[in-house]
mmCIF file of C-alpha atoms and ligand atoms in Angstrom:
data_model
loop_
_atom_site.group_PDB
_atom_site.id
_atom_site.type_symbol
_atom_site.label_atom_id
_atom_site.label_comp_id
_atom_site.label_asym_id
_atom_site.label_seq_id
_atom_site.Cartn_x
_atom_site.Cartn_y
_atom_site.Cartn_z
ATOM 1 C CA MET A 1 -37.510 151.816 132.620
ATOM 2 C CA ASN A 2 -39.238 151.845 135.762
ATOM 3 C CA SER A 3 -42.177 152.786 136.994
ATOM 4 C CA THR A 4 -42.315 155.998 137.079
ATOM 5 C CA VAL A 5 -42.059 156.587 133.282
ATOM 6 C CA LEU A 6 -44.223 153.311 132.715
ATOM 7 C CA SER A 7 -47.783 155.740 134.737
ATOM 8 C CA GLN A 8 -46.062 159.508 132.772
ATOM 9 C CA PHE A 9 -46.820 157.513 129.333
ATOM 10 C CA PRO A 10 -49.242 154.525 129.295
ATOM 11 C CA VAL A 11 -49.480 152.857 126.298
ATOM 12 C CA ALA A 12 -52.721 151.080 127.220
ATOM 13 C CA ARG A 13 -53.107 149.689 123.191
ATOM 14 C CA PRO A 14 -49.315 148.364 122.268
ATOM 15 C CA ARG A 15 -51.316 146.564 119.568
ATOM 16 C CA ARG A 16 -51.554 149.729 117.870
ATOM 17 C CA LEU A 17 -47.801 149.259 116.240
ATOM 18 C CA ARG A 18 -48.129 145.514 115.525
ATOM 19 C CA GLN A 19 -51.174 145.653 112.616
ATOM 20 C CA SER A 20 -48.817 145.918 109.571
ATOM 21 C CA PRO A 21 -45.395 144.400 108.226
ATOM 22 C CA ALA A 22 -45.103 147.589 107.548
ATOM 23 C CA LEU A 23 -45.725 149.145 110.759
ATOM 24 C CA ARG A 24 -43.737 147.201 112.298
ATOM 25 C CA ARG A 25 -40.753 147.152 110.265
ATOM 26 C CA LEU A 26 -40.750 150.959 112.313
ATOM 27 C CA VAL A 27 -40.733 150.058 115.216
ATOM 28 C CA ALA A 28 -38.751 147.205 115.371
ATOM 29 C CA GLU A 29 -35.566 148.118 117.789
ATOM 30 C CA THR A 30 -33.927 145.858 116.890
ATOM 31 C CA ARG A 31 -32.074 144.697 113.584
ATOM 32 C CA LEU A 32 -30.543 141.831 112.154
ATOM 33 C CA ALA A 33 -28.621 142.149 109.033
ATOM 34 C CA ALA A 34 -25.756 140.772 106.498
ATOM 35 C CA GLY A 35 -22.901 143.078 107.891
ATOM 36 C CA GLN A 36 -23.386 141.205 111.529
ATOM 37 C CA LEU A 37 -22.313 137.868 110.293
ATOM 38 C CA VAL A 38 -19.215 135.692 110.428
ATOM 39 C CA LEU A 39 -19.016 132.604 108.799
ATOM 40 C CA PRO A 40 -16.709 129.436 110.778
ATOM 41 C CA LEU A 41 -14.850 127.786 107.773
ATOM 42 C CA PHE A 42 -12.702 124.444 108.773
ATOM 43 C CA VAL A 43 -9.983 123.717 105.971
ATOM 44 C CA ARG A 44 -7.283 120.337 105.403
ATOM 45 C CA ALA A 45 -5.126 119.868 102.768
ATOM 46 C CA GLY A 46 -6.490 117.930 99.787
ATOM 47 C CA ARG A 47 -7.946 119.065 96.935
ATOM 48 C CA LYS A 48 -11.645 119.127 95.361
ATOM 49 C CA LEU A 49 -12.351 118.302 99.055
ATOM 50 C CA ARG A 50 -15.385 118.178 100.801
ATOM 51 C CA GLN A 51 -15.803 115.735 104.047
ATOM 52 C CA PRO A 52 -19.047 116.991 105.074
ATOM 53 C CA ILE A 53 -20.148 116.679 109.041
ATOM 54 C CA ALA A 54 -22.570 114.593 109.941
ATOM 55 C CA ALA A 55 -23.641 115.831 112.655
ATOM 56 C CA MET A 56 -23.920 119.560 111.192
ATOM 57 C CA PRO A 57 -25.397 119.140 108.192
ATOM 58 C CA GLY A 58 -24.388 121.578 105.475
ATOM 59 C CA VAL A 59 -20.778 121.510 107.366
ATOM 60 C CA CYS A 60 -17.232 120.509 105.411
ATOM 61 C CA GLN A 61 -14.042 120.475 106.025
ATOM 62 C CA LEU A 62 -13.323 121.976 102.735
ATOM 63 C CA SER A 63 -9.531 121.751 101.053
ATOM 64 C CA PRO A 64 -8.469 125.131 98.963
ATOM 65 C CA ASP A 65 -9.359 125.237 96.645
ATOM 66 C CA GLU A 66 -13.083 124.781 97.996
ATOM 67 C CA LEU A 67 -12.375 126.880 100.625
ATOM 68 C CA LEU A 68 -12.071 129.850 98.208
ATOM 69 C CA ARG A 69 -15.183 128.905 96.626
ATOM 70 C CA GLU A 70 -17.401 128.324 99.978
ATOM 71 C CA ALA A 71 -15.808 132.187 101.272
ATOM 72 C CA SER A 72 -17.064 133.172 97.764
ATOM 73 C CA ALA A 73 -20.319 131.957 97.887
ATOM 74 C CA ALA A 74 -20.223 133.780 101.374
ATOM 75 C CA HIS A 75 -18.294 137.408 100.388
ATOM 76 C CA ALA A 76 -21.521 137.355 97.350
ATOM 77 C CA ALA A 77 -24.201 136.459 100.190
ATOM 78 C CA GLY A 78 -22.417 139.491 101.554
ATOM 79 C CA VAL A 79 -21.173 138.356 105.002
ATOM 80 C CA PRO A 80 -17.952 139.501 105.666
ATOM 81 C CA ALA A 81 -15.973 138.019 107.426
ATOM 82 C CA VAL A 82 -14.898 134.329 108.191
ATOM 83 C CA LEU A 83 -13.388 132.429 111.225
ATOM 84 C CA LEU A 84 -10.615 130.029 110.298
ATOM 85 C CA PHE A 85 -10.361 126.355 111.479
ATOM 86 C CA GLY A 86 -7.300 124.131 110.659
ATOM 87 C CA ILE A 87 -6.701 120.718 110.248
ATOM 88 C CA PRO A 88 -3.297 119.998 110.097
ATOM 89 C CA GLU A 89 -1.723 116.154 107.967
ATOM 90 C CA ARG A 90 -0.210 115.448 111.372
ATOM 91 C CA LYS A 91 0.028 116.919 115.622
ATOM 92 C CA ASP A 92 1.792 116.373 117.693
ATOM 93 C CA GLU A 93 2.588 117.386 121.333
ATOM 94 C CA LYS A 94 4.391 120.881 120.027
ATOM 95 C CA ALA A 95 1.936 122.309 118.048
ATOM 96 C CA SER A 96 4.212 122.292 115.483
ATOM 97 C CA GLY A 97 1.506 122.595 112.383
ATOM 98 C CA ALA A 98 -0.237 125.874 114.341
ATOM 99 C CA PHE A 99 2.209 128.412 113.312
ATOM 100 C CA ALA A 100 4.494 126.419 110.991
ATOM 101 C CA ARG A 101 5.028 128.679 107.758
ATOM 102 C CA ASN A 102 3.141 126.146 104.942
ATOM 103 C CA GLY A 103 0.724 124.903 107.912
ATOM 104 C CA ILE A 104 -2.803 124.729 106.254
ATOM 105 C CA VAL A 105 -4.396 128.261 108.444
ATOM 106 C CA GLN A 106 -1.562 130.118 106.046
ATOM 107 C CA GLN A 107 -1.198 127.867 103.162
ATOM 108 C CA ALA A 108 -5.434 129.624 103.007
ATOM 109 C CA LEU A 109 -5.026 133.050 104.360
ATOM 110 C CA ARG A 110 -1.919 134.062 101.870
ATOM 111 C CA LEU A 111 -4.755 131.860 98.871
ATOM 112 C CA LEU A 112 -7.544 134.035 100.385
ATOM 113 C CA LYS A 113 -5.888 136.969 100.592
ATOM 114 C CA LYS A 114 -4.798 136.671 97.093
ATOM 115 C CA GLU A 115 -7.989 135.798 95.715
ATOM 116 C CA LEU A 116 -10.508 137.441 98.085
ATOM 117 C CA PRO A 117 -8.975 140.491 99.206
ATOM 118 C CA SER A 118 -12.011 142.511 100.348
ATOM 119 C CA LEU A 119 -13.933 139.489 102.221
ATOM 120 C CA LEU A 120 -12.094 139.832 106.347
ATOM 121 C CA VAL A 121 -10.493 136.532 107.047
ATOM 122 C CA ILE A 122 -10.112 136.376 110.940
ATOM 123 C CA THR A 123 -8.463 133.262 112.156
ATOM 124 C CA ASP A 124 -8.536 131.446 115.069
ATOM 125 C CA VAL A 125 -5.383 130.596 117.816
ATOM 126 C CA CYS A 126 -5.549 128.065 119.468
ATOM 127 C CA LEU A 127 -3.418 124.554 119.698
ATOM 128 C CA CYS A 128 -6.438 121.392 120.780
ATOM 129 C CA GLU A 129 -6.775 121.105 116.589
ATOM 130 C CA TYR A 130 -2.381 120.402 115.798
ATOM 131 C CA MET A 131 -1.840 118.628 119.949
ATOM 132 C CA SER A 132 -1.824 115.283 119.424
ATOM 133 C CA HIS A 133 -3.358 114.570 122.407
ATOM 134 C CA GLY A 134 -6.176 116.961 121.651
ATOM 135 C CA HIS A 135 -5.956 120.248 124.606
ATOM 136 C CA CYS A 136 -5.841 123.364 123.876
ATOM 137 C CA GLY A 137 -2.013 123.892 125.069
ATOM 138 C CA VAL A 138 1.457 122.143 126.441
ATOM 139 C CA VAL A 139 -0.094 119.383 128.490
ATOM 140 C CA GLN A 140 2.916 118.048 131.308
ATOM 141 C CA THR A 141 1.845 113.935 132.515
ATOM 142 C CA GLY A 142 2.643 113.740 136.158
ATOM 143 C CA PRO A 143 2.461 111.720 139.807
ATOM 144 C CA ARG A 144 -1.300 113.355 139.542
ATOM 145 C CA GLY A 145 -2.088 113.080 136.078
ATOM 146 C CA ALA A 146 -1.785 115.329 132.439
ATOM 147 C CA ARG A 147 -1.650 118.898 133.358
ATOM 148 C CA VAL A 148 -2.083 121.919 130.880
ATOM 149 C CA LEU A 149 0.420 124.502 131.679
ATOM 150 C CA ASN A 150 -0.343 127.734 130.749
ATOM 151 C CA ASP A 151 2.756 129.517 130.610
ATOM 152 C CA PRO A 152 4.302 127.622 128.326
ATOM 153 C CA THR A 153 1.567 127.171 126.225
ATOM 154 C CA LEU A 154 1.089 131.336 126.007
ATOM 155 C CA LYS A 155 4.805 131.574 123.896
ATOM 156 C CA ILE A 156 2.924 129.243 121.055
ATOM 157 C CA LEU A 157 0.339 130.674 120.828
ATOM 158 C CA ALA A 158 1.540 133.842 120.503
ATOM 159 C CA GLN A 159 3.541 132.420 117.248
ATOM 160 C CA SER A 160 0.524 131.114 115.917
ATOM 161 C CA ALA A 161 -0.910 135.005 115.923
ATOM 162 C CA VAL A 162 2.001 136.276 114.611
ATOM 163 C CA SER A 163 1.994 133.744 111.575
ATOM 164 C CA HIS A 164 -1.670 134.005 110.899
ATOM 165 C CA ALA A 165 -1.308 138.747 110.935
ATOM 166 C CA GLU A 166 1.482 137.689 108.419
ATOM 167 C CA ALA A 167 -0.052 135.259 106.329
ATOM 168 C CA GLY A 168 -2.295 137.609 105.851
ATOM 169 C CA ALA A 169 -5.027 137.566 108.138
ATOM 170 C CA ASP A 170 -6.938 140.411 109.958
ATOM 171 C CA ILE A 171 -8.041 139.194 113.200
ATOM 172 C CA VAL A 172 -7.274 136.443 115.334
ATOM 173 C CA ALA A 173 -9.088 135.276 117.743
ATOM 174 C CA PRO A 174 -7.603 132.652 120.633
ATOM 175 C CA SER A 175 -9.792 130.651 121.525
ATOM 176 C CA ASP A 176 -7.788 128.762 124.843
ATOM 177 C CA MET A 177 -8.338 130.259 127.826
ATOM 178 C CA MET A 178 -4.856 130.642 128.898
ATOM 179 C CA ASP A 179 -4.635 133.030 131.316
ATOM 180 C CA GLY A 180 -2.477 135.783 129.398
ATOM 181 C CA ARG A 181 -2.894 135.136 126.109
ATOM 182 C CA VAL A 182 -4.321 138.640 125.544
ATOM 183 C CA ALA A 183 -0.969 139.917 126.390
ATOM 184 C CA ALA A 184 0.940 138.225 124.909
ATOM 185 C CA ILE A 185 0.107 138.123 121.366
ATOM 186 C CA ARG A 186 -0.592 141.334 121.118
ATOM 187 C CA ALA A 187 3.300 142.351 122.375
ATOM 188 C CA ALA A 188 4.002 139.369 119.972
ATOM 189 C CA LEU A 189 2.250 141.048 117.269
ATOM 190 C CA ASP A 190 3.923 144.432 118.698
ATOM 191 C CA ALA A 191 7.435 143.569 118.029
ATOM 192 C CA ALA A 192 6.581 141.705 114.738
ATOM 193 C CA GLY A 193 5.139 145.314 113.590
ATOM 194 C CA LEU A 194 1.945 144.164 113.308
ATOM 195 C CA ALA A 195 0.369 146.667 115.442
ATOM 196 C CA GLU A 196 -3.287 147.113 113.110
ATOM 197 C CA THR A 197 -4.098 143.615 113.705
ATOM 198 C CA PRO A 198 -6.654 143.283 115.494
ATOM 199 C CA ILE A 199 -7.736 140.828 118.142
ATOM 200 C CA MET A 200 -11.196 138.716 118.811
ATOM 201 C CA SER A 201 -10.800 137.432 122.150
ATOM 202 C CA TYR A 202 -12.933 134.306 123.436
ATOM 203 C CA ALA A 203 -13.183 135.637 126.111
ATOM 204 C CA ALA A 204 -15.514 134.207 128.358
ATOM 205 C CA LYS A 205 -15.490 130.607 126.717
ATOM 206 C CA PHE A 206 -17.250 128.441 128.465
ATOM 207 C CA ALA A 207 -16.412 124.516 128.969
ATOM 208 C CA SER A 208 -19.978 123.113 127.389
ATOM 209 C CA ALA A 209 -21.613 120.288 125.615
ATOM 210 C CA PHE A 210 -22.866 122.346 122.917
ATOM 211 C CA TYR A 211 -19.508 122.008 121.250
ATOM 212 C CA GLY A 212 -19.832 118.640 120.948
ATOM 213 C CA PRO A 213 -20.270 117.816 116.359
ATOM 214 C CA PHE A 214 -17.404 120.829 116.077
ATOM 215 C CA ARG A 215 -15.462 118.339 117.092
ATOM 216 C CA GLU A 216 -15.818 116.250 115.030
ATOM 217 C CA ALA A 217 -15.297 118.940 112.135
ATOM 218 C CA ALA A 218 -11.999 119.687 113.474
ATOM 219 C CA GLU A 219 -10.682 117.064 115.008
ATOM 220 C CA SER A 220 -9.798 117.842 118.135
ATOM 221 C CA THR A 221 -11.745 115.583 121.020
ATOM 222 C CA PRO A 222 -9.542 115.820 123.087
ATOM 223 C CA LYS A 223 -7.978 112.385 124.747
ATOM 224 C CA PHE A 224 -7.920 112.709 127.922
ATOM 225 C CA GLY A 225 -9.724 114.093 130.467
ATOM 226 C CA ASP A 226 -12.357 117.786 129.628
ATOM 227 C CA ARG A 227 -11.196 121.649 129.190
ATOM 228 C CA ARG A 228 -12.789 122.413 132.648
ATOM 229 C CA SER A 229 -9.381 123.216 134.083
ATOM 230 C CA TYR A 230 -9.529 126.184 131.553
ATOM 231 C CA GLN A 231 -12.208 127.036 130.001
ATOM 232 C CA MET A 232 -15.193 128.334 132.401
ATOM 233 C CA ASP A 233 -18.012 126.065 134.280
ATOM 234 C CA ALA A 234 -21.439 127.283 133.441
ATOM 235 C CA ALA A 235 -21.940 128.483 136.413
ATOM 236 C CA ASN A 236 -20.692 131.837 136.712
ATOM 237 C CA ALA A 237 -21.824 134.993 135.243
ATOM 238 C CA ALA A 238 -20.190 137.408 137.944
ATOM 239 C CA GLU A 239 -16.688 135.616 136.814
ATOM 240 C CA ALA A 240 -16.754 135.596 132.924
ATOM 241 C CA LEU A 241 -17.169 139.576 134.315
ATOM 242 C CA ARG A 242 -13.926 139.577 134.671
ATOM 243 C CA GLU A 243 -12.469 137.802 133.108
ATOM 244 C CA VAL A 244 -13.945 139.306 129.709
ATOM 245 C CA ALA A 245 -11.793 143.360 132.100
ATOM 246 C CA LEU A 246 -8.511 141.306 132.058
ATOM 247 C CA ASP A 247 -8.483 140.253 128.473
ATOM 248 C CA ILE A 248 -9.627 144.030 127.387
ATOM 249 C CA ARG A 249 -6.507 145.224 129.972
ATOM 250 C CA GLU A 250 -4.434 143.498 127.695
ATOM 251 C CA GLY A 251 -5.389 145.001 124.786
ATOM 252 C CA ALA A 252 -8.713 142.831 123.845
ATOM 253 C CA ASP A 253 -10.156 145.050 120.705
ATOM 254 C CA ILE A 254 -13.217 143.194 120.301
ATOM 255 C CA VAL A 255 -14.653 140.575 122.602
ATOM 256 C CA MET A 256 -16.456 137.256 122.615
ATOM 257 C CA VAL A 257 -19.415 135.515 124.306
ATOM 258 C CA LYS A 258 -19.223 131.498 123.559
ATOM 259 C CA PRO A 259 -22.028 129.748 123.859
ATOM 260 C CA ALA A 260 -24.868 132.182 122.774
ATOM 261 C CA LEU A 261 -28.088 131.297 122.839
ATOM 262 C CA ALA A 262 -27.549 129.575 126.455
ATOM 263 C CA TYR A 263 -25.055 132.296 128.484
ATOM 264 C CA LEU A 264 -27.433 135.729 127.284
ATOM 265 C CA ASP A 265 -27.236 136.918 130.404
ATOM 266 C CA VAL A 266 -23.238 136.955 130.066
ATOM 267 C CA LEU A 267 -24.322 138.398 126.893
ATOM 268 C CA TYR A 268 -25.992 140.821 127.658
ATOM 269 C CA ARG A 269 -24.158 142.320 130.716
ATOM 270 C CA VAL A 270 -20.729 142.524 128.659
ATOM 271 C CA LYS A 271 -22.327 144.777 126.522
ATOM 272 C CA ALA A 272 -23.861 146.696 129.092
ATOM 273 C CA GLU A 273 -21.368 146.483 131.309
ATOM 274 C CA PHE A 274 -17.871 147.094 128.828
ATOM 275 C CA GLY A 275 -19.002 148.650 125.325
ATOM 276 C CA LEU A 276 -16.763 147.244 123.355
ATOM 277 C CA PRO A 277 -17.693 145.677 120.213
ATOM 278 C CA THR A 278 -19.519 141.977 121.082
ATOM 279 C CA ALA A 279 -19.591 139.097 119.216
ATOM 280 C CA ALA A 280 -21.527 136.012 119.951
ATOM 281 C CA TYR A 281 -20.532 132.759 118.561
ATOM 282 C CA ALA A 282 -23.783 130.439 117.716
ATOM 283 C CA VAL A 283 -21.765 127.457 118.496
ATOM 284 C CA SER A 284 -21.567 123.904 116.727
ATOM 285 C CA GLY A 285 -24.547 122.002 119.200
ATOM 286 C CA GLU A 286 -26.510 124.779 118.298
ATOM 287 C CA TYR A 287 -26.683 124.225 115.265
ATOM 288 C CA SER A 288 -27.214 120.668 115.033
ATOM 289 C CA MET A 289 -29.802 121.488 117.429
ATOM 290 C CA ILE A 290 -31.804 123.450 114.391
ATOM 291 C CA LYS A 291 -30.934 121.702 111.726
ATOM 292 C CA ALA A 292 -31.695 118.063 113.091
ATOM 293 C CA ALA A 293 -35.672 118.875 114.598
ATOM 294 C CA ALA A 294 -36.117 120.733 110.848
ATOM 295 C CA ALA A 295 -35.291 117.632 109.093
ATOM 296 C CA ASN A 296 -37.669 116.556 111.430
ATOM 297 C CA GLY A 297 -40.033 118.596 110.427
ATOM 298 C CA TRP A 298 -40.511 119.753 114.483
ATOM 299 C CA ILE A 299 -39.633 123.621 114.165
ATOM 300 C CA ASP A 300 -39.417 126.044 110.711
ATOM 301 C CA GLU A 301 -35.556 126.661 110.519
ATOM 302 C CA LYS A 302 -35.420 129.788 108.449
ATOM 303 C CA ALA A 303 -37.921 131.710 111.442
ATOM 304 C CA VAL A 304 -36.014 129.849 114.009
ATOM 305 C CA THR A 305 -32.295 130.404 113.145
ATOM 306 C CA LEU A 306 -33.538 134.419 112.368
ATOM 307 C CA GLU A 307 -35.425 134.622 115.973
ATOM 308 C CA GLY A 308 -32.261 133.632 117.587
ATOM 309 C CA LEU A 309 -29.952 135.499 115.636
ATOM 310 C CA LEU A 310 -32.652 137.762 116.238
ATOM 311 C CA ALA A 311 -32.107 137.179 120.234
ATOM 312 C CA LEU A 312 -27.642 137.508 120.309
ATOM 313 C CA ARG A 313 -28.594 141.253 118.934
ATOM 314 C CA ARG A 314 -31.124 141.577 121.999
ATOM 315 C CA ALA A 315 -28.702 140.639 124.110
ATOM 316 C CA GLY A 316 -26.064 142.841 122.909
ATOM 317 C CA ALA A 317 -23.668 141.194 119.870
ATOM 318 C CA ASP A 318 -22.720 143.447 117.343
ATOM 319 C CA ILE A 319 -21.205 140.648 115.389
ATOM 320 C CA LEU A 320 -22.887 136.643 114.942
ATOM 321 C CA ILE A 321 -20.542 134.359 114.106
ATOM 322 C CA THR A 322 -22.844 131.770 112.842
ATOM 323 C CA TYR A 323 -22.631 128.333 111.173
ATOM 324 C CA SER A 324 -25.705 130.020 108.923
ATOM 325 C CA ALA A 325 -24.203 132.779 108.367
ATOM 326 C CA VAL A 326 -24.721 132.285 104.131
ATOM 327 C CA ASP A 327 -28.603 131.279 104.785
ATOM 328 C CA ALA A 328 -29.318 133.926 107.412
ATOM 329 C CA ALA A 329 -27.686 135.905 105.039
ATOM 330 C CA ASN A 330 -30.090 134.833 101.786
ATOM 331 C CA TRP A 331 -33.400 134.744 104.415
ATOM 332 C CA LEU A 332 -32.823 138.922 105.212
ATOM 333 C CA ARG A 333 -32.122 140.098 101.517
ATOM 334 C CA ASP A 334 -34.798 137.992 99.757
ATOM 335 C CA GLY A 335 -37.200 138.581 102.655
HETATM 336 C C1 PBG B 1 -11.295 125.533 119.827
HETATM 337 C C2 PBG B 1 -12.184 125.970 120.078
HETATM 338 C C3 PBG B 1 -13.369 124.910 119.982
HETATM 339 C C4 PBG B 1 -14.699 126.045 119.065
HETATM 340 C C5 PBG B 1 -14.218 127.013 118.637
HETATM 341 N N1 PBG B 1 -12.816 126.581 118.528
HETATM 342 C C6 PBG B 1 -13.624 123.961 120.626
HETATM 343 C C7 PBG B 1 -13.145 123.859 121.959
HETATM 344 O O1 PBG B 1 -12.845 124.198 123.151
HETATM 345 O O2 PBG B 1 -13.753 122.937 121.935
HETATM 346 C C8 PBG B 1 -16.411 125.492 118.877
HETATM 347 C C9 PBG B 1 -17.101 126.036 118.252
HETATM 348 C C10 PBG B 1 -17.562 124.937 117.887
HETATM 349 O O3 PBG B 1 -18.569 123.821 118.886
HETATM 350 O O4 PBG B 1 -18.834 125.422 116.784
HETATM 351 N N2 PBG B 1 -10.692 125.572 121.271
#
């Protein structure tokens, strides 16, 4: 709004509209609803297994039976979607577990789609959990050290995405940050007769220290080096817009900004510039910070969590990916 508009319509008493909860609700510009939430879940082989993640209180690696329980609870709370990550029994240098017909994510998909057909299941498409070295792509070691190869990685990513969609994934979500992966995945899905499967691309994914606790959860810490040669530099917002533009041109249906709270400017610009359905991922470190401060009695977990999610909505996010999805859905319902 420019100053001319302001001078034409002076509001001398903005407090007039803040007098009661009902009035404040009536004029709220932004709303949070359970239908916007996505709950990330970690699945690994086993039975009756709930392996807690130390740095993420309340989050566990789950065996498929427990995953079903957790997903049912989320569904019952009004959360429309889960985002699946798999921890395979064996890792290798080809990420075989990522596209195995009977891989852990593929098994979990069949179970969830059979038992909870109306729950949306989104799958993270990446290789880091399946690679013995923990990188998101194929690694080549040479005289100048190890490099993550772009194009050989695309084939494996595309194969993984197709195997997820064949096992029932409602949306596939590539998080690897290789160049050209959305196009490669779109082409492979289309060729496999899966033209209706949408792609939610982690379009602006930054190399972030906020992923620390996740790497314990997904057992995906790189054995050497870091992810800075493929994930984005935290200094760059204009580049993030170019990354998003590329993914849209390649066929992304939904674009994501990740992490969330430290990148609100990027989120705002992505939504304003492209207007596509836009997701924000409140990552593991964001969750852990709130949990730790709340456990110390330093902040109010519910109020801080909801305020953070509302900020994502205000900045332009349509879809909120958060480990607090079930709590948030319950808080929103109970008021
Ligand atoms: C896989 C992936 C990561 C996250 C989501 N997908 C980790 C990483 O890139 O190292 C992070 C999620 C979180 O921190 O909650 N590439």
